[in-house]
PDB file of C-alpha atoms and ligand atoms in Angstrom:
ATOM      1  CA  UNK A   1     -33.618  81.415-178.164  1.00 57.00           C
ATOM      2  CA  UNK A   2     -34.299  77.839-177.504  1.00 48.00           C
ATOM      3  CA  UNK A   3     -33.901  75.544-174.241  1.00 45.00           C
ATOM      4  CA  UNK A   4     -36.135  72.900-175.665  1.00 41.00           C
ATOM      5  CA  UNK A   5     -38.769  73.680-173.536  1.00 42.00           C
ATOM      6  CA  UNK A   6     -41.570  70.852-174.394  1.00 47.00           C
ATOM      7  CA  UNK A   7     -44.319  73.373-175.200  1.00 72.00           C
ATOM      8  CA  UNK A   8     -42.320  75.238-177.487  1.00 91.00           C
ATOM      9  CA  UNK A   9     -42.966  76.789-180.828  1.00 97.00           C
ATOM     10  CA  UNK A  10     -41.626  75.814-184.300  1.00 97.00           C
ATOM     11  CA  UNK A  11     -41.782  78.320-187.132  1.00 98.00           C
ATOM     12  CA  UNK A  12     -41.459  76.900-190.891  1.00 98.00           C
ATOM     13  CA  UNK A  13     -40.948  79.798-193.416  1.00 98.00           C
ATOM     14  CA  UNK A  14     -41.810  78.978-196.866  1.00 98.00           C
ATOM     15  CA  UNK A  15     -39.417  80.705-198.927  1.00 98.00           C
ATOM     16  CA  UNK A  16     -38.752  78.485-202.234  1.00 98.00           C
ATOM     17  CA  UNK A  17     -41.220  80.324-204.694  1.00 94.00           C
ATOM     18  CA  UNK A  18     -39.871  81.796-207.974  1.00 89.00           C
ATOM     19  CA  UNK A  19     -40.821  85.419-207.804  1.00 85.00           C
ATOM     20  CA  UNK A  20     -41.379  85.110-211.736  1.00 88.00           C
ATOM     21  CA  UNK A  21     -44.692  87.294-211.081  1.00 89.00           C
ATOM     22  CA  UNK A  22     -42.289  89.983-209.478  1.00 90.00           C
ATOM     23  CA  UNK A  23     -40.495  90.042-212.763  1.00 87.00           C
ATOM     24  CA  UNK A  24     -37.540  89.399-210.801  1.00 88.00           C
ATOM     25  CA  UNK A  25     -34.165  87.376-211.736  1.00 89.00           C
ATOM     26  CA  UNK A  26     -33.649  85.789-208.581  1.00 94.00           C
ATOM     27  CA  UNK A  27     -36.093  83.727-206.200  1.00 96.00           C
ATOM     28  CA  UNK A  28     -38.232  86.287-204.507  1.00 96.00           C
ATOM     29  CA  UNK A  29     -36.824  85.592-201.188  1.00 97.00           C
ATOM     30  CA  UNK A  30     -33.793  87.219-202.139  1.00 97.00           C
ATOM     31  CA  UNK A  31     -35.159  90.269-203.808  1.00 96.00           C
ATOM     32  CA  UNK A  32     -34.633  93.081-201.613  1.00 96.00           C
ATOM     33  CA  UNK A  33     -36.997  95.388-199.706  1.00 97.00           C
ATOM     34  CA  UNK A  34     -35.497  98.925-197.998  1.00 96.00           C
ATOM     35  CA  UNK A  35     -32.043  97.114-199.086  1.00 96.00           C
ATOM     36  CA  UNK A  36     -32.567  93.492-197.254  1.00 97.00           C
ATOM     37  CA  UNK A  37     -33.748  90.137-198.941  1.00 98.00           C
ATOM     38  CA  UNK A  38     -37.458  89.447-198.065  1.00 98.00           C
ATOM     39  CA  UNK A  39     -36.174  86.685-196.094  1.00 98.00           C
ATOM     40  CA  UNK A  40     -34.329  88.493-193.862  1.00 98.00           C
ATOM     41  CA  UNK A  41     -37.354  90.735-192.967  1.00 98.00           C
ATOM     42  CA  UNK A  42     -39.483  87.872-192.442  1.00 98.00           C
ATOM     43  CA  UNK A  43     -37.139  86.531-189.964  1.00 98.00           C
ATOM     44  CA  UNK A  44     -36.656  89.366-188.154  1.00 97.00           C
ATOM     45  CA  UNK A  45     -40.549  89.714-187.934  1.00 96.00           C
ATOM     46  CA  UNK A  46     -41.001  86.251-186.352  1.00 96.00           C
ATOM     47  CA  UNK A  47     -38.049  86.645-184.364  1.00 95.00           C
ATOM     48  CA  UNK A  48     -39.980  89.336-182.731  1.00 93.00           C
ATOM     49  CA  UNK A  49     -42.646  87.457-180.667  1.00 93.00           C
ATOM     50  CA  UNK A  50     -43.214  87.656-177.081  1.00 91.00           C
ATOM     51  CA  UNK A  51     -40.870  85.942-174.796  1.00 86.00           C
ATOM     52  CA  UNK A  52     -43.824  83.856-174.012  1.00 85.00           C
ATOM     53  CA  UNK A  53     -43.599  82.235-177.377  1.00 85.00           C
ATOM     54  CA  UNK A  54     -40.240  81.141-177.124  1.00 86.00           C
ATOM     55  CA  UNK A  55     -39.137  79.830-180.603  1.00 93.00           C
ATOM     56  CA  UNK A  56     -37.531  76.250-180.415  1.00 95.00           C
ATOM     57  CA  UNK A  57     -36.920  76.006-183.885  1.00 96.00           C
ATOM     58  CA  UNK A  58     -37.010  77.841-187.018  1.00 97.00           C
ATOM     59  CA  UNK A  59     -36.992  76.172-190.623  1.00 98.00           C
ATOM     60  CA  UNK A  60     -36.285  78.077-193.492  1.00 98.00           C
ATOM     61  CA  UNK A  61     -37.693  76.402-196.674  1.00 98.00           C
ATOM     62  CA  UNK A  62     -35.289  77.767-199.668  1.00 98.00           C
ATOM     63  CA  UNK A  63     -35.223  77.250-203.388  1.00 98.00           C
ATOM     64  CA  UNK A  64     -33.111  74.218-203.687  1.00 97.00           C
ATOM     65  CA  UNK A  65     -30.625  76.191-205.740  1.00 96.00           C
ATOM     66  CA  UNK A  66     -30.165  78.890-202.869  1.00 97.00           C
ATOM     67  CA  UNK A  67     -29.968  76.955-199.485  1.00 98.00           C
ATOM     68  CA  UNK A  68     -26.157  78.364-199.108  1.00 98.00           C
ATOM     69  CA  UNK A  69     -27.570  81.881-199.741  1.00 97.00           C
ATOM     70  CA  UNK A  70     -30.334  81.472-197.444  1.00 98.00           C
ATOM     71  CA  UNK A  71     -27.893  80.253-194.594  1.00 98.00           C
ATOM     72  CA  UNK A  72     -25.433  83.299-195.458  1.00 98.00           C
ATOM     73  CA  UNK A  73     -28.540  85.389-194.285  1.00 98.00           C
ATOM     74  CA  UNK A  74     -28.228  83.949-190.694  1.00 97.00           C
ATOM     75  CA  UNK A  75     -26.083  85.222-187.742  1.00 96.00           C
ATOM     76  CA  UNK A  76     -23.903  82.985-185.543  1.00 95.00           C
ATOM     77  CA  UNK A  77     -26.426  82.485-183.114  1.00 93.00           C
ATOM     78  CA  UNK A  78     -29.247  82.211-185.282  1.00 95.00           C
ATOM     79  CA  UNK A  79     -27.716  79.294-186.919  1.00 94.00           C
ATOM     80  CA  UNK A  80     -27.791  77.374-183.781  1.00 92.00           C
ATOM     81  CA  UNK A  81     -31.702  77.011-183.891  1.00 92.00           C
ATOM     82  CA  UNK A  82     -32.490  77.989-187.771  1.00 97.00           C
ATOM     83  CA  UNK A  83     -32.345  75.183-190.290  1.00 98.00           C
ATOM     84  CA  UNK A  84     -32.354  75.779-194.011  1.00 98.00           C
ATOM     85  CA  UNK A  85     -33.799  72.939-195.858  1.00 98.00           C
ATOM     86  CA  UNK A  86     -34.560  72.656-199.821  1.00 98.00           C
ATOM     87  CA  UNK A  87     -38.111  73.292-200.912  1.00 98.00           C
ATOM     88  CA  UNK A  88     -40.065  71.704-203.581  1.00 97.00           C
ATOM     89  CA  UNK A  89     -42.058  71.913-206.868  1.00 96.00           C
ATOM     90  CA  UNK A  90     -45.329  73.165-205.189  1.00 96.00           C
ATOM     91  CA  UNK A  91     -46.218  75.363-201.882  1.00 97.00           C
ATOM     92  CA  UNK A  92     -47.114  72.219-200.115  1.00 97.00           C
ATOM     93  CA  UNK A  93     -44.052  69.902-201.081  1.00 97.00           C
ATOM     94  CA  UNK A  94     -41.766  72.831-199.505  1.00 98.00           C
ATOM     95  CA  UNK A  95     -44.065  72.835-196.209  1.00 98.00           C
ATOM     96  CA  UNK A  96     -43.849  69.310-196.267  1.00 97.00           C
ATOM     97  CA  UNK A  97     -39.868  69.610-196.492  1.00 98.00           C
ATOM     98  CA  UNK A  98     -39.951  72.045-193.512  1.00 98.00           C
ATOM     99  CA  UNK A  99     -42.215  69.783-191.248  1.00 98.00           C
ATOM    100  CA  UNK A 100     -39.844  66.755-192.108  1.00 97.00           C
ATOM    101  CA  UNK A 101     -37.057  69.173-190.665  1.00 98.00           C
ATOM    102  CA  UNK A 102     -38.933  69.309-187.310  1.00 97.00           C
ATOM    103  CA  UNK A 103     -38.622  65.382-186.817  1.00 95.00           C
ATOM    104  CA  UNK A 104     -36.052  65.931-183.854  1.00 94.00           C
ATOM    105  CA  UNK A 105     -37.737  68.629-182.148  1.00 94.00           C
ATOM    106  CA  UNK A 106     -40.331  68.215-179.560  1.00 92.00           C
ATOM    107  CA  UNK A 107     -42.164  71.660-180.232  1.00 95.00           C
ATOM    108  CA  UNK A 108     -46.072  71.237-179.922  1.00 96.00           C
ATOM    109  CA  UNK A 109     -47.102  74.446-181.943  1.00 97.00           C
ATOM    110  CA  UNK A 110     -45.982  74.694-185.350  1.00 98.00           C
ATOM    111  CA  UNK A 111     -46.560  78.348-187.399  1.00 98.00           C
ATOM    112  CA  UNK A 112     -46.351  78.309-190.872  1.00 98.00           C
ATOM    113  CA  UNK A 113     -45.358  81.404-192.659  1.00 98.00           C
ATOM    114  CA  UNK A 114     -45.045  82.755-196.185  1.00 98.00           C
ATOM    115  CA  UNK A 115     -41.949  84.599-196.581  1.00 98.00           C
ATOM    116  CA  UNK A 116     -43.560  86.842-199.242  1.00 98.00           C
ATOM    117  CA  UNK A 117     -45.868  87.952-196.234  1.00 98.00           C
ATOM    118  CA  UNK A 118     -42.594  89.324-194.590  1.00 98.00           C
ATOM    119  CA  UNK A 119     -44.057  92.344-193.001  1.00 98.00           C
ATOM    120  CA  UNK A 120     -46.405  90.212-190.790  1.00 98.00           C
ATOM    121  CA  UNK A 121     -46.138  91.824-187.367  1.00 97.00           C
ATOM    122  CA  UNK A 122     -44.773  89.767-184.686  1.00 97.00           C
ATOM    123  CA  UNK A 123     -48.038  90.609-182.600  1.00 97.00           C
ATOM    124  CA  UNK A 124     -49.800  88.569-185.296  1.00 98.00           C
ATOM    125  CA  UNK A 125     -47.647  85.361-184.716  1.00 98.00           C
ATOM    126  CA  UNK A 126     -48.175  86.249-180.921  1.00 97.00           C
ATOM    127  CA  UNK A 127     -51.949  86.309-181.538  1.00 98.00           C
ATOM    128  CA  UNK A 128     -52.223  83.158-183.619  1.00 98.00           C
ATOM    129  CA  UNK A 129     -50.207  81.608-180.761  1.00 97.00           C
ATOM    130  CA  UNK A 130     -52.398  82.426-177.975  1.00 97.00           C
ATOM    131  CA  UNK A 131     -55.357  81.056-179.661  1.00 98.00           C
ATOM    132  CA  UNK A 132     -53.407  77.913-180.036  1.00 97.00           C
ATOM    133  CA  UNK A 133     -52.438  78.072-176.274  1.00 96.00           C
ATOM    134  CA  UNK A 134     -56.420  78.489-175.459  1.00 97.00           C
ATOM    135  CA  UNK A 135     -56.853  75.172-177.074  1.00 97.00           C
ATOM    136  CA  UNK A 136     -57.496  75.453-180.582  1.00 98.00           C
ATOM    137  CA  UNK A 137     -55.896  73.154-182.838  1.00 98.00           C
ATOM    138  CA  UNK A 138     -55.531  75.238-186.307  1.00 98.00           C
ATOM    139  CA  UNK A 139     -55.404  79.017-186.242  1.00 98.00           C
ATOM    140  CA  UNK A 140     -55.289  81.473-189.450  1.00 98.00           C
ATOM    141  CA  UNK A 141     -55.135  85.376-189.492  1.00 98.00           C
ATOM    142  CA  UNK A 142     -58.134  86.693-191.768  1.00 98.00           C
ATOM    143  CA  UNK A 143     -59.391  89.926-192.656  1.00 98.00           C
ATOM    144  CA  UNK A 144     -63.139  90.964-193.886  1.00 98.00           C
ATOM    145  CA  UNK A 145     -63.246  91.319-197.590  1.00 97.00           C
ATOM    146  CA  UNK A 146     -64.379  94.496-199.222  1.00 96.00           C
ATOM    147  CA  UNK A 147     -65.034  93.335-202.442  1.00 97.00           C
ATOM    148  CA  UNK A 148     -68.123  91.331-203.464  1.00 97.00           C
ATOM    149  CA  UNK A 149     -66.812  87.683-204.342  1.00 97.00           C
ATOM    150  CA  UNK A 150     -68.424  85.732-207.069  1.00 98.00           C
ATOM    151  CA  UNK A 151     -68.136  82.036-207.815  1.00 98.00           C
ATOM    152  CA  UNK A 152     -67.567  81.517-211.225  1.00 98.00           C
ATOM    153  CA  UNK A 153     -67.486  78.186-213.600  1.00 98.00           C
ATOM    154  CA  UNK A 154     -64.779  77.394-216.384  1.00 98.00           C
ATOM    155  CA  UNK A 155     -66.691  79.361-218.801  1.00 98.00           C
ATOM    156  CA  UNK A 156     -66.623  82.735-216.777  1.00 97.00           C
ATOM    157  CA  UNK A 157     -70.401  82.326-216.011  1.00 98.00           C
ATOM    158  CA  UNK A 158     -71.237  83.080-212.094  1.00 98.00           C
ATOM    159  CA  UNK A 159     -72.254  80.351-210.260  1.00 98.00           C
ATOM    160  CA  UNK A 160     -72.953  82.052-206.857  1.00 98.00           C
ATOM    161  CA  UNK A 161     -72.185  85.082-204.577  1.00 98.00           C
ATOM    162  CA  UNK A 162     -71.094  84.147-201.000  1.00 98.00           C
ATOM    163  CA  UNK A 163     -72.443  86.603-198.708  1.00 98.00           C
ATOM    164  CA  UNK A 164     -69.906  88.979-197.866  1.00 97.00           C
ATOM    165  CA  UNK A 165     -69.851  89.273-194.108  1.00 97.00           C
ATOM    166  CA  UNK A 166     -69.188  85.423-193.915  1.00 97.00           C
ATOM    167  CA  UNK A 167     -65.915  85.819-196.083  1.00 98.00           C
ATOM    168  CA  UNK A 168     -62.566  86.391-194.861  1.00 98.00           C
ATOM    169  CA  UNK A 169     -59.216  86.736-196.909  1.00 98.00           C
ATOM    170  CA  UNK A 170     -56.876  84.592-195.194  1.00 98.00           C
ATOM    171  CA  UNK A 171     -53.166  85.405-194.538  1.00 98.00           C
ATOM    172  CA  UNK A 172     -49.819  83.838-192.638  1.00 98.00           C
ATOM    173  CA  UNK A 173     -48.814  83.046-190.343  1.00 98.00           C
ATOM    174  CA  UNK A 174     -51.307  79.928-189.959  1.00 98.00           C
ATOM    175  CA  UNK A 175     -50.644  77.839-186.456  1.00 98.00           C
ATOM    176  CA  UNK A 176     -51.599  74.112-185.817  1.00 98.00           C
ATOM    177  CA  UNK A 177     -50.907  71.679-182.979  1.00 98.00           C
ATOM    178  CA  UNK A 178     -48.116  69.297-184.130  1.00 97.00           C
ATOM    179  CA  UNK A 179     -50.693  66.413-184.498  1.00 96.00           C
ATOM    180  CA  UNK A 180     -53.277  68.646-186.990  1.00 98.00           C
ATOM    181  CA  UNK A 181     -50.156  69.720-189.141  1.00 98.00           C
ATOM    182  CA  UNK A 182     -48.499  66.025-189.271  1.00 96.00           C
ATOM    183  CA  UNK A 183     -51.584  64.620-190.318  1.00 97.00           C
ATOM    184  CA  UNK A 184     -52.885  67.307-192.807  1.00 96.00           C
ATOM    185  CA  UNK A 185     -49.508  66.836-194.880  1.00 96.00           C
ATOM    186  CA  UNK A 186     -49.033  62.953-194.122  1.00 94.00           C
ATOM    187  CA  UNK A 187     -50.291  62.028-197.884  1.00 89.00           C
ATOM    188  CA  UNK A 188     -48.799  64.501-199.916  1.00 89.00           C
ATOM    189  CA  UNK A 189     -52.047  66.385-200.687  1.00 93.00           C
ATOM    190  CA  UNK A 190     -52.049  69.831-202.340  1.00 95.00           C
ATOM    191  CA  UNK A 191     -53.588  72.976-201.370  1.00 96.00           C
ATOM    192  CA  UNK A 192     -52.619  76.659-201.644  1.00 95.00           C
ATOM    193  CA  UNK A 193     -52.683  77.294-197.900  1.00 96.00           C
ATOM    194  CA  UNK A 194     -52.250  74.558-195.051  1.00 98.00           C
ATOM    195  CA  UNK A 195     -55.515  75.554-193.290  1.00 98.00           C
ATOM    196  CA  UNK A 196     -57.159  73.808-196.358  1.00 98.00           C
ATOM    197  CA  UNK A 197     -55.631  70.567-195.708  1.00 98.00           C
ATOM    198  CA  UNK A 198     -56.778  70.427-191.951  1.00 98.00           C
ATOM    199  CA  UNK A 199     -59.992  71.338-192.777  1.00 97.00           C
ATOM    200  CA  UNK A 200     -60.126  68.257-195.192  1.00 96.00           C
ATOM    201  CA  UNK A 201     -59.662  66.247-191.943  1.00 96.00           C
ATOM    202  CA  UNK A 202     -62.352  67.624-190.744  1.00 97.00           C
ATOM    203  CA  UNK A 203     -60.926  69.509-187.554  1.00 97.00           C
ATOM    204  CA  UNK A 204     -62.385  73.271-186.724  1.00 98.00           C
ATOM    205  CA  UNK A 205     -60.150  76.126-187.995  1.00 98.00           C
ATOM    206  CA  UNK A 206     -60.152  78.938-185.995  1.00 98.00           C
ATOM    207  CA  UNK A 207     -59.873  82.523-187.364  1.00 98.00           C
ATOM    208  CA  UNK A 208     -58.434  85.487-185.338  1.00 98.00           C
ATOM    209  CA  UNK A 209     -57.675  89.204-186.626  1.00 98.00           C
ATOM    210  CA  UNK A 210     -55.324  89.672-189.484  1.00 98.00           C
ATOM    211  CA  UNK A 211     -52.721  92.553-190.010  1.00 98.00           C
ATOM    212  CA  UNK A 212     -52.931  94.832-192.866  1.00 98.00           C
ATOM    213  CA  UNK A 213     -49.115  94.959-193.305  1.00 98.00           C
ATOM    214  CA  UNK A 214     -49.384  90.916-193.742  1.00 98.00           C
ATOM    215  CA  UNK A 215     -50.382  91.233-197.314  1.00 98.00           C
ATOM    216  CA  UNK A 216     -48.479  88.943-199.708  1.00 97.00           C
ATOM    217  CA  UNK A 217     -45.912  90.282-202.021  1.00 97.00           C
ATOM    218  CA  UNK A 218     -46.492  89.218-205.315  1.00 96.00           C
ATOM    219  CA  UNK A 219     -46.525  91.809-208.117  1.00 95.00           C
ATOM    220  CA  UNK A 220     -44.244  94.338-208.499  1.00 96.00           C
ATOM    221  CA  UNK A 221     -47.220  96.850-207.141  1.00 97.00           C
ATOM    222  CA  UNK A 222     -46.925  94.642-203.816  1.00 97.00           C
ATOM    223  CA  UNK A 223     -43.199  95.536-203.492  1.00 97.00           C
ATOM    224  CA  UNK A 224     -43.626  99.327-203.705  1.00 97.00           C
ATOM    225  CA  UNK A 225     -46.600  99.109-201.027  1.00 98.00           C
ATOM    226  CA  UNK A 226     -44.245  97.424-198.977  1.00 98.00           C
ATOM    227  CA  UNK A 227     -41.337  99.892-199.575  1.00 97.00           C
ATOM    228  CA  UNK A 228     -43.906 102.721-198.652  1.00 97.00           C
ATOM    229  CA  UNK A 229     -44.892 101.036-195.315  1.00 97.00           C
ATOM    230  CA  UNK A 230     -41.436 100.654-194.314  1.00 96.00           C
ATOM    231  CA  UNK A 231     -40.322 104.247-195.344  1.00 93.00           C
ATOM    232  CA  UNK A 232     -43.330 105.248-193.012  1.00 91.00           C
ATOM    233  CA  UNK A 233     -42.651 103.029-190.482  1.00 87.00           C
ATOM    234  CA  UNK A 234     -38.856 104.198-190.480  1.00 86.00           C
ATOM    235  CA  UNK A 235     -40.044 107.805-190.250  1.00 84.00           C
ATOM    236  CA  UNK A 236     -42.256 107.129-187.383  1.00 84.00           C
ATOM    237  CA  UNK A 237     -39.107 104.767-185.758  1.00 76.00           C
ATOM    238  CA  UNK A 238     -41.230 101.805-185.722  1.00 60.00           C
ATOM    239  CA  UNK A 239     -39.175  99.301-187.142  1.00 54.00           C
TER     240      UNK A 239
HETATM  241  O1  C5P B   1     -46.558  81.268-204.794  1.00 57.53           O
HETATM  242  P1  C5P B   1     -47.417  81.744-203.529  1.00 57.53           P
HETATM  243  O2  C5P B   1     -47.123  83.330-203.422  1.00 57.53           O
HETATM  244  O3  C5P B   1     -48.457  81.456-203.094  1.00 57.53           O
HETATM  245  O4  C5P B   1     -46.118  81.720-202.455  1.00 57.53           O
HETATM  246  C1  C5P B   1     -46.417  81.818-201.135  1.00 57.53           C
HETATM  247  C2  C5P B   1     -45.272  81.569-200.488  1.00 57.53           C
HETATM  248  O5  C5P B   1     -44.907  80.031-200.649  1.00 57.53           O
HETATM  249  C3  C5P B   1     -44.034  82.147-200.724  1.00 57.53           C
HETATM  250  O6  C5P B   1     -43.409  82.758-199.614  1.00 57.53           O
HETATM  251  C4  C5P B   1     -43.146  81.240-201.512  1.00 57.53           C
HETATM  252  O7  C5P B   1     -41.670  81.578-201.040  1.00 57.53           O
HETATM  253  C5  C5P B   1     -43.501  79.960-200.888  1.00 57.53           C
HETATM  254  N1  C5P B   1     -43.514  78.751-201.742  1.00 57.53           N
HETATM  255  C6  C5P B   1     -42.288  77.626-201.547  1.00 57.53           C
HETATM  256  N2  C5P B   1     -42.024  76.753-202.502  1.00 57.53           N
HETATM  257  C7  C5P B   1     -43.056  76.739-203.790  1.00 57.53           C
HETATM  258  C8  C5P B   1     -44.057  77.566-204.120  1.00 57.53           C
HETATM  259  C9  C5P B   1     -44.172  78.757-203.123  1.00 57.53           C
HETATM  260  O8  C5P B   1     -42.197  77.890-200.314  1.00 57.53           O
HETATM  261  N3  C5P B   1     -42.739  75.496-204.611  1.00 57.53           N
END
């Protein structure tokens, strides 16, 4: 995979979530989809990036209790450039732990990806990277929303209705220049995605078209949807 090229790509795969909402008795990254752990699916999708986007390093951020189990999912060849580190209490803590594992890596672009979106296709990684190579500092995949979205207050009263045409449901992988994502995470700030921390720096964040299959596996129904998708793809010989 990597020869240490100076414009290389690093991927941080956050996989330290609990899986509580999935009703699983083990961390979500180790729940099986068509017989394989979600983390293994996510790794395989990421490794499918085009040769132009050579991965210099992949960091898997695993639950502190499951670092060895995550390492055991890697092939000998993968162990040469994949590092497994322990995550933190919140998603942003896990991302920060992943970024710390890039200290000795000179990749200039960093993709941060939720293992829970384990069917996000390699083309989506390539699309985000293409925008970064085009000069953007922060790039996120997004889909148009079909529901009308309301803002509500704590008393469940509607405070506003943003125009639907200006809304996007944001996915991962989210891509950043090394400088932008390092600054965004420099002070331990928390957010539900990394782009929000970059926005807080005042930097522009570009949205590129997302992918339906990059949905997040959160509830049991999501896992059923993923099983159906994988079965359909297997019938078509796509995976
Ligand atoms: O909890 P949520 O579904 O938003 O998690 C999104 C991603 O962040 C998942 O892949 C999960 O494993 C990861 N995560 C993490 N560390 C946490 C919480 C979530 O790596 N403390």
